[in-house]
Short mmCIF file of N, CA and C in Angstrom, two decimals:
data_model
loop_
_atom_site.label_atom_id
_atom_site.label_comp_id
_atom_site.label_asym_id
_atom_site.label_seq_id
_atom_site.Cartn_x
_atom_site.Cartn_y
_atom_site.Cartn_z
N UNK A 22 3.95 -15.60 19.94
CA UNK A 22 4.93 -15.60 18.87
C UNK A 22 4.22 -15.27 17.57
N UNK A 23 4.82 -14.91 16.89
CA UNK A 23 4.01 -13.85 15.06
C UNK A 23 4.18 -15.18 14.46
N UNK A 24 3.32 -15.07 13.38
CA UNK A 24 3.76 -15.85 12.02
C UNK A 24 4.64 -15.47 11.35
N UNK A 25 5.05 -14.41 11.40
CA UNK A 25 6.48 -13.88 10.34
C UNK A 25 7.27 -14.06 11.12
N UNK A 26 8.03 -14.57 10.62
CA UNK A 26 9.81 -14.81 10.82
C UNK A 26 10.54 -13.16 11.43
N UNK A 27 10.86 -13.54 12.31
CA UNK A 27 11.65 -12.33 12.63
C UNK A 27 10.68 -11.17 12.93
N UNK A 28 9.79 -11.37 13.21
CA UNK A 28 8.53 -10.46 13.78
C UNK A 28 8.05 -10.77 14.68
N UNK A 29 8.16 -10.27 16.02
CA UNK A 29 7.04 -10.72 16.74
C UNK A 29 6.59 -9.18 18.10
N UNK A 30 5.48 -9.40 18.28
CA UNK A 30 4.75 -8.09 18.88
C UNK A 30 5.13 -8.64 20.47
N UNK A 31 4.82 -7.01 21.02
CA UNK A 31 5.62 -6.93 22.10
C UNK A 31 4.23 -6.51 23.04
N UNK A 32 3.81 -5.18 22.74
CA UNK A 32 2.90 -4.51 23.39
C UNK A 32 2.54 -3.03 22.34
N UNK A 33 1.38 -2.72 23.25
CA UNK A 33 1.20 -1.04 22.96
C UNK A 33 1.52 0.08 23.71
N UNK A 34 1.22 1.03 23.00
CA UNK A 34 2.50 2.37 23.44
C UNK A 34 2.05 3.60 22.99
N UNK A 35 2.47 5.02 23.21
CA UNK A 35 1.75 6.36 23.01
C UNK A 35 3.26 6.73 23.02
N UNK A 36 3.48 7.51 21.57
CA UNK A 36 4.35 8.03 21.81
C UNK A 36 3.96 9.81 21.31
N UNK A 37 4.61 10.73 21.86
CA UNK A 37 4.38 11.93 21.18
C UNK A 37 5.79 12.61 21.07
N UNK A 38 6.06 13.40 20.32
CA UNK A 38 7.17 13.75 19.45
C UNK A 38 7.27 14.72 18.22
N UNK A 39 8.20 14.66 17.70
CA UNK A 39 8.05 15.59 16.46
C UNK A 39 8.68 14.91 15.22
N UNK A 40 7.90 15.42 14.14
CA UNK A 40 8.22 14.45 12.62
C UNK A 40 9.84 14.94 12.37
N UNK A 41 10.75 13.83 12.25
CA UNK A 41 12.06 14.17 12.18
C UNK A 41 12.09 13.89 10.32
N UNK A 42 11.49 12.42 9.92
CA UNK A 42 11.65 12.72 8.27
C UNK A 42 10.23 12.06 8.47
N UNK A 43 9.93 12.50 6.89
CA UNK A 43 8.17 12.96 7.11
C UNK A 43 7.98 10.98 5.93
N UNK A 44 6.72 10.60 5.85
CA UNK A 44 6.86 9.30 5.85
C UNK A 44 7.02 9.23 4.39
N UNK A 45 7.68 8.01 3.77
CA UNK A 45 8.37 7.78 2.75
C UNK A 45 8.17 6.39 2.42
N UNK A 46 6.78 6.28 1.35
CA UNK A 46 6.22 5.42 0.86
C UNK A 46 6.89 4.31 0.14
N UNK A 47 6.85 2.72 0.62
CA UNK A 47 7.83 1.59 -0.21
C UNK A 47 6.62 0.66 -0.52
N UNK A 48 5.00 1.08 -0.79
CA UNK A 48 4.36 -0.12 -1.39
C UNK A 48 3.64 0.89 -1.68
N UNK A 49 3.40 1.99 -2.82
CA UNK A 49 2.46 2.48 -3.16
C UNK A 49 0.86 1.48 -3.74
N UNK A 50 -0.29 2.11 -4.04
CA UNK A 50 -1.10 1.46 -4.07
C UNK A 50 -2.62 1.32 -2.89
N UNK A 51 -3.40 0.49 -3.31
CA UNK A 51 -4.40 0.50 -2.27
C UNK A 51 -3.78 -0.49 -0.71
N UNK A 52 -2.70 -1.23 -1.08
CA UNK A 52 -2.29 -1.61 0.34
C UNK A 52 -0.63 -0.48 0.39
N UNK A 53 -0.82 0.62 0.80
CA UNK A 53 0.36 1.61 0.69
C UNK A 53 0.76 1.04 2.09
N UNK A 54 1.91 1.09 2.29
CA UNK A 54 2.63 1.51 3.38
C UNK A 54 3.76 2.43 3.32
N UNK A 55 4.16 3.05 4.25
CA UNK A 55 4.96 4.24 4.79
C UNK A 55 5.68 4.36 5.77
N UNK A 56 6.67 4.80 6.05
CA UNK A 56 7.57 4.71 7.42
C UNK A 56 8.27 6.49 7.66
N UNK A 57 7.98 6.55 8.75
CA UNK A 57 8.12 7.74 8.90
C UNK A 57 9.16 7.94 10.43
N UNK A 58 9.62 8.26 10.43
CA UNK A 58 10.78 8.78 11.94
C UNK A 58 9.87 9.70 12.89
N UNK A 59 10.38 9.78 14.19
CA UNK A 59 9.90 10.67 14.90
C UNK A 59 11.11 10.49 16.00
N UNK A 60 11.05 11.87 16.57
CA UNK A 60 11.83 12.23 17.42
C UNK A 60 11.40 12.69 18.76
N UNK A 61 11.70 12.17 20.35
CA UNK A 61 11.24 12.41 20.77
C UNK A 61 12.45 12.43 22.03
N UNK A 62 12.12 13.50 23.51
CA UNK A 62 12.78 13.75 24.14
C UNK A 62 12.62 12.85 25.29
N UNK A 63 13.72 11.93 26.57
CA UNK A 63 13.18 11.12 26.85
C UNK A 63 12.66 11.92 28.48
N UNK A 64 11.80 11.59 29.45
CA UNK A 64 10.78 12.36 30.20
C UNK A 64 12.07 12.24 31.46
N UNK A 65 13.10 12.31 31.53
CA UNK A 65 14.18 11.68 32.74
C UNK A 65 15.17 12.44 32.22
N UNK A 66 15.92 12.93 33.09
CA UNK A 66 16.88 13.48 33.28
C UNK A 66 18.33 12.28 33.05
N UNK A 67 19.65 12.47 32.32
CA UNK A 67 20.77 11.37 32.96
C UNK A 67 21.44 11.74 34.23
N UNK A 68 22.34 11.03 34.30
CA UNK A 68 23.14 10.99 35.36
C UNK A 68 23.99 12.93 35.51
N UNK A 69 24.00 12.93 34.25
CA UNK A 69 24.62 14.58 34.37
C UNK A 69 23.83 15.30 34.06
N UNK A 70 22.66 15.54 34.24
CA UNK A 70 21.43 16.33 34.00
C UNK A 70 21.22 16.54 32.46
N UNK A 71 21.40 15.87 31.72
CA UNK A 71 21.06 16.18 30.02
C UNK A 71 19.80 15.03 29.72
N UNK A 72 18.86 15.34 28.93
CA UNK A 72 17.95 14.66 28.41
C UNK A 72 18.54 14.32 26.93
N UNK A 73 18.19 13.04 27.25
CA UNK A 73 18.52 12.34 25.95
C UNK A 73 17.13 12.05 24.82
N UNK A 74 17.57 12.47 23.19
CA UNK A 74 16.25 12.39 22.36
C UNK A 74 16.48 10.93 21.77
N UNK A 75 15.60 10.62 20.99
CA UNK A 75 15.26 8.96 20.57
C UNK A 75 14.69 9.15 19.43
N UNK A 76 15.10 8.46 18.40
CA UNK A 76 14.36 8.62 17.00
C UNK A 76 13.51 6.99 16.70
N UNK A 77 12.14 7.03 16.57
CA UNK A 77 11.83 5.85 16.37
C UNK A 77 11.31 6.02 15.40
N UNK A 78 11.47 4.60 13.95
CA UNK A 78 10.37 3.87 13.00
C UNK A 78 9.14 3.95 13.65
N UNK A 79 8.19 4.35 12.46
CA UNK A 79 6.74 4.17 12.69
C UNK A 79 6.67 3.95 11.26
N UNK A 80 5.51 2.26 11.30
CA UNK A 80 5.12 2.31 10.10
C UNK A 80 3.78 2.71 9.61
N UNK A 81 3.30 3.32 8.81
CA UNK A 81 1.78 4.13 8.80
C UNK A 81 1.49 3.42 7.49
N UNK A 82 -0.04 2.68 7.71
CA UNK A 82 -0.56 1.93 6.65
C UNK A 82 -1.71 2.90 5.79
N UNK A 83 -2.27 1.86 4.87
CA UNK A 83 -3.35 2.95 3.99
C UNK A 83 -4.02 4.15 4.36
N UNK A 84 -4.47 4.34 4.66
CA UNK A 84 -5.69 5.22 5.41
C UNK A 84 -4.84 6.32 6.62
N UNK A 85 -3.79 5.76 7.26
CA UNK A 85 -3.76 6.32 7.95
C UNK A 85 -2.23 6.92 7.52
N UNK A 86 -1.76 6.31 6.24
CA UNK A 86 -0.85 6.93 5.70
C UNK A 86 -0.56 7.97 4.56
N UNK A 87 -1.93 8.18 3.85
CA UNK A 87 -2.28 9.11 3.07
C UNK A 87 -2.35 10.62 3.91
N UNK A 88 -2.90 10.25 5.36
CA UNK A 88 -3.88 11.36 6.15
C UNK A 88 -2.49 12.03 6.36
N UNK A 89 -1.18 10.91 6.95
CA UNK A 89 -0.37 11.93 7.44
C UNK A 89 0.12 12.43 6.52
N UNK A 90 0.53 11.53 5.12
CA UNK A 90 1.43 12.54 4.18
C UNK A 90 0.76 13.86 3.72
N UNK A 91 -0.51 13.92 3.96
CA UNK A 91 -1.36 15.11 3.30
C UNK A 91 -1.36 15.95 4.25
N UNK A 92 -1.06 15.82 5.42
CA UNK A 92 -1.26 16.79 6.73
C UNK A 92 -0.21 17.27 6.96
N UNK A 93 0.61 16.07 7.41
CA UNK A 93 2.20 16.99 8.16
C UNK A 93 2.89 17.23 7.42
N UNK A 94 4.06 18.08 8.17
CA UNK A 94 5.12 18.04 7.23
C UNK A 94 6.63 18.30 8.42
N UNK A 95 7.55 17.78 8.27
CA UNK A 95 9.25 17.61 8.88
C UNK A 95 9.03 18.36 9.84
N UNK A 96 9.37 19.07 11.09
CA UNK A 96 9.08 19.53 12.54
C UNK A 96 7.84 19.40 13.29
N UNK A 97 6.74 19.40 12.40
CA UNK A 97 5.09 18.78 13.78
C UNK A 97 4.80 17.59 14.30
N UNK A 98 4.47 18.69 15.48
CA UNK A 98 4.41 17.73 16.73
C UNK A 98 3.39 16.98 16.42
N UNK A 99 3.79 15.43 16.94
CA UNK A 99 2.78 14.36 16.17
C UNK A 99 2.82 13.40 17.60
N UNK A 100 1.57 12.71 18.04
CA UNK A 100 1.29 11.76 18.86
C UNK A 100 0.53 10.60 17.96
N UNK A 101 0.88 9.11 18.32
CA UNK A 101 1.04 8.30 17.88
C UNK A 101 0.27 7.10 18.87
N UNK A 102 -0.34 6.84 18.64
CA UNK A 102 -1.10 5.01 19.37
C UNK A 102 -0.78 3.97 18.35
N UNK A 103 0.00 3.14 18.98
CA UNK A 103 -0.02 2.08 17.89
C UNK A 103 0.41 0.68 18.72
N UNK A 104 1.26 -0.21 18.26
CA UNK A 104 1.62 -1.27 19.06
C UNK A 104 2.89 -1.30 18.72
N UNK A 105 3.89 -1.24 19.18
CA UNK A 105 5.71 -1.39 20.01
C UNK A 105 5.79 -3.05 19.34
N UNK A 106 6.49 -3.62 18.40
CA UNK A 106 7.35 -4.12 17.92
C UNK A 106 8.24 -4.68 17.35
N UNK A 107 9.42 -5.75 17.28
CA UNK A 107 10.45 -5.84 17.45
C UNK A 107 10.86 -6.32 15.75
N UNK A 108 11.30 -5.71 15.02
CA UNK A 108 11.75 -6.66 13.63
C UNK A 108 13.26 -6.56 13.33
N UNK A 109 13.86 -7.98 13.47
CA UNK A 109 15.01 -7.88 13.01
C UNK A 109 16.27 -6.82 13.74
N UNK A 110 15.53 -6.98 14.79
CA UNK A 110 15.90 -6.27 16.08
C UNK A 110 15.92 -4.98 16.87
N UNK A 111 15.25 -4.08 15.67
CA UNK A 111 14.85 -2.81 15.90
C UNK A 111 13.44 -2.59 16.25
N UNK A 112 13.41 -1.63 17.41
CA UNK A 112 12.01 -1.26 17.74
C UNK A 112 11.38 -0.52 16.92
N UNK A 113 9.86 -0.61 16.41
CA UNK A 113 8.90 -0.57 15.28
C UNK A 113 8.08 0.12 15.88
N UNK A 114 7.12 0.97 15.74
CA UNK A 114 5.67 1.32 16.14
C UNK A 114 4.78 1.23 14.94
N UNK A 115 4.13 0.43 15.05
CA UNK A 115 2.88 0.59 14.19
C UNK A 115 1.68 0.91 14.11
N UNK A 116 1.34 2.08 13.53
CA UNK A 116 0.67 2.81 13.76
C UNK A 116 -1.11 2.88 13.64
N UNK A 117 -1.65 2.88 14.76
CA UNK A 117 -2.91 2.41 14.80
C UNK A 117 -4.06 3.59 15.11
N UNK A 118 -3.07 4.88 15.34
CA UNK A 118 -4.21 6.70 15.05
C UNK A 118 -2.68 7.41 15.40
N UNK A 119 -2.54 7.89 14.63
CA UNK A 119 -1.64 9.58 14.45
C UNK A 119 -2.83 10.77 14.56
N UNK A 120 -2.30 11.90 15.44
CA UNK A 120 -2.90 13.02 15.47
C UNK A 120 -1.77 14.17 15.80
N UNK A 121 -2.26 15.26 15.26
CA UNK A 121 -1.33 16.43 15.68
C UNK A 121 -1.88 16.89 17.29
N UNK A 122 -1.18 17.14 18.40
CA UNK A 122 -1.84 17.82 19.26
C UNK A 122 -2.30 19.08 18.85
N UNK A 123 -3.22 19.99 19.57
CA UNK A 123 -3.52 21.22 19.60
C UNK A 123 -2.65 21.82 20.68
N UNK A 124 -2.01 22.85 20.65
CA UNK A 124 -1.56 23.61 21.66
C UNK A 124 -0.40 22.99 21.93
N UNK A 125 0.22 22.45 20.94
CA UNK A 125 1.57 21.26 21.59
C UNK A 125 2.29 22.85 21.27
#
């Protein structure tokens, strides 16, 4: 169970995807944070053969939130390691290395 209220971690996770809105800074400063969307297609077919896409929160801290705002920008393909979870009932990724693939 977290110390924050209404926070608590779930597990870790790899997601790869593409920047749907590019990250959008709410603590500028040396402790910055950033939250950025990503969009991603899910690896399964449904019941009527259509793949369904998924937009998830990622929150990107100092260091690793400067790198992306200076790098990406709205459509690149972006892979993500971080840890999966839960605040206030929405699934979170927090982000622990962003990289662009090569050859995505």
């Amino acid at each position: 169970m977290s110390a924050v209220p209404g926070l608590s971690t779930m597990n870790s996770c790899f997601l790869v995807g593409h920047i749907e809105q590019m990250p959008v800074s709410d603590r500028p400063g040396p402790f910055q944070r950033a939250t950025m969307k990503i969009r991603w297609t899910r690896p399964y077919a449904e019941a009527d053969g259509s793949f369904v896409e998924d937009l998830f929160s990622v929150s990107l801290w100092r260091g690793i939130a400067d790198d992306t705002c200076s790098t990406c920008k709205a459509g690149d393909p972006v892979a993500v390691k971080g840890r999966l979870i839960m605040q206030d009932g929405q699934p979170i990724i927090v982000a622990e290395h962003v990289s662009l693939p090569a050859g995505f």
